[in-house]
Amino acid sequence: MSLKIEPLSPQLGARVTGVDLAKPLDGETFRRIHQAALDHLVVVFPGQELSVEDQLRFTGLFGDIGARNRATPLPEGDSVPPTVMLVSNIRVDGKPIGSLPDGEMMFHADGAYTETPKKFTLLYAIDVPATGGNTLFANLYAAYEALPDDLKRKLAGCHAEQVFYTGSVQKDDPLGPLTGSWVHPVFIEHPDTGRTSLFVSRLMTTRIVELAEDESNAVLERLFDHEEKPEFVYEHAWTPGDLVMWDDRCTNHARTHFAKTERRQLRRTTVSGTALAAAKIKQAAAVEAHPGG
Ligand code: OGA
Ligand code: MN
């Protein structure tokens, strides 16, 4: 088997084949997969057969395995280790066996409401609907680069508040208690690539700290509409056995509607991230203006 990495769409995403993630990886294969994740932002491994242990072992290659953030009891109970989330609408005695059970979910980045947003999220498909329940991924590097100059200038140096209520899939519809909130720069420097990413999302971002409420709301609407344009988005239609891994520091993801009558179950793990610094946009402009200094 030889490792093959093929782009999935012009926006982002690559399909990775020729590797069995249920087996330990050699150093070179791991290095190429890690680089593909940084280059393509989303990597799709079709046709994998992964136990919980296999998924945790692969996840752990990229850093510390992320813990769940919420304080309330998990719907998963002790059916999976506390580092694993089941994303599922399957119900036993009327109660979901997993988290984020139903319906369309707005764009967001996992853990954006904490001091250290996730580095990567890994979702492994077990049961998927015949139609719907696709996951959308938006390229936030491309969204930053294509941002109109007035917004690039206005928001350089600004910060945004990110908020999440447990289990919520739509803003202004808190399904559970506050899970957390944190303020990050609007334009972050990706810790591994150094590239600038537009770190706001429709589900989680509530305000731009430096702007008055009306202006903040208007600017955020523009940012959300901009970053969700099809030119930045890849839509993944799931097949059981797909493992999809994405970089939460330079992508947002969302979920399309699916019927309540369809079974959907995916297994999620995450890699812990680090605090995010502001992109060095102003400094770069200053260097250009004073090339000698
Ligand atoms: C997640 C998530 C989307 C989906 O697991 O973090 O947002 O398609 N899932 O279920
Ligand atoms: Mn998510």
Coordinates of N, CA and C and ligand atoms in Angstrom, one line a residue, residues 85 87 100 105-111 121 123 135 164 203-204 246 248 253-254 268, ligand 2:
M85 N -16.5 11.6 22.1 CA -17.9 12.1 22.0 C -18.6 11.3 20.9
V87 N -21.5 11.6 18.4 CA -22.4 12.5 17.8 C -23.5 11.7 17.2
L100 N -25.1 16.4 20.4 CA -25.4 17.1 19.2 C -26.4 16.3 18.3
M105 N -26.7 22.4 11.9 CA -25.9 23.1 12.9 C -25.1 24.2 12.2
M106 N -25.1 25.4 12.9 CA -24.4 26.5 12.3 C -22.9 26.3 12.3
F107 N -22.2 27.1 11.4 CA -20.8 27.1 11.4 C -20.1 27.5 12.7
H108 N -19.0 26.8 13.0 CA -18.3 27.0 14.3 C -16.9 26.3 14.2
A109 N -16.1 26.6 15.2 CA -14.8 25.9 15.3 C -14.8 25.3 16.7
D110 N -14.5 24.0 16.8 CA -14.6 23.3 18.1 C -13.6 23.9 19.2
G111 N -14.2 24.2 20.3 CA -13.4 24.8 21.4 C -13.1 26.2 21.3
T121 N -10.0 18.1 15.0 CA -11.2 17.3 15.4 C -11.2 16.1 14.4
L123 N -13.6 12.9 13.2 CA -15.0 12.3 13.3 C -15.0 11.1 12.4
T135 N -21.4 17.4 6.4 CA -20.7 18.4 7.1 C -20.0 19.3 6.1
F164 N -20.4 29.4 24.0 CA -21.1 28.1 23.6 C -22.0 27.6 24.8
L203 N -22.2 30.4 14.8 CA -22.7 29.8 16.0 C -22.2 30.4 17.3
M204 N -20.9 30.7 17.3 CA -20.2 31.0 18.6 C -19.9 32.5 18.8
W246 N -10.1 17.6 10.8 CA -10.0 19.0 10.3 C -9.2 19.8 11.3
D248 N -9.1 23.0 13.4 CA -10.1 24.0 13.9 C -9.6 25.4 14.0
H253 N -16.8 24.5 10.7 CA -17.6 23.5 10.1 C -19.1 23.6 10.5
A254 N -20.0 23.1 9.7 CA -21.4 23.2 10.0 C -22.0 21.9 9.5
R268 N -16.4 11.0 17.8 CA -15.5 12.2 17.7 C -14.4 12.2 18.8
Ligands
MN2 MN -18.2 20.9 16.0

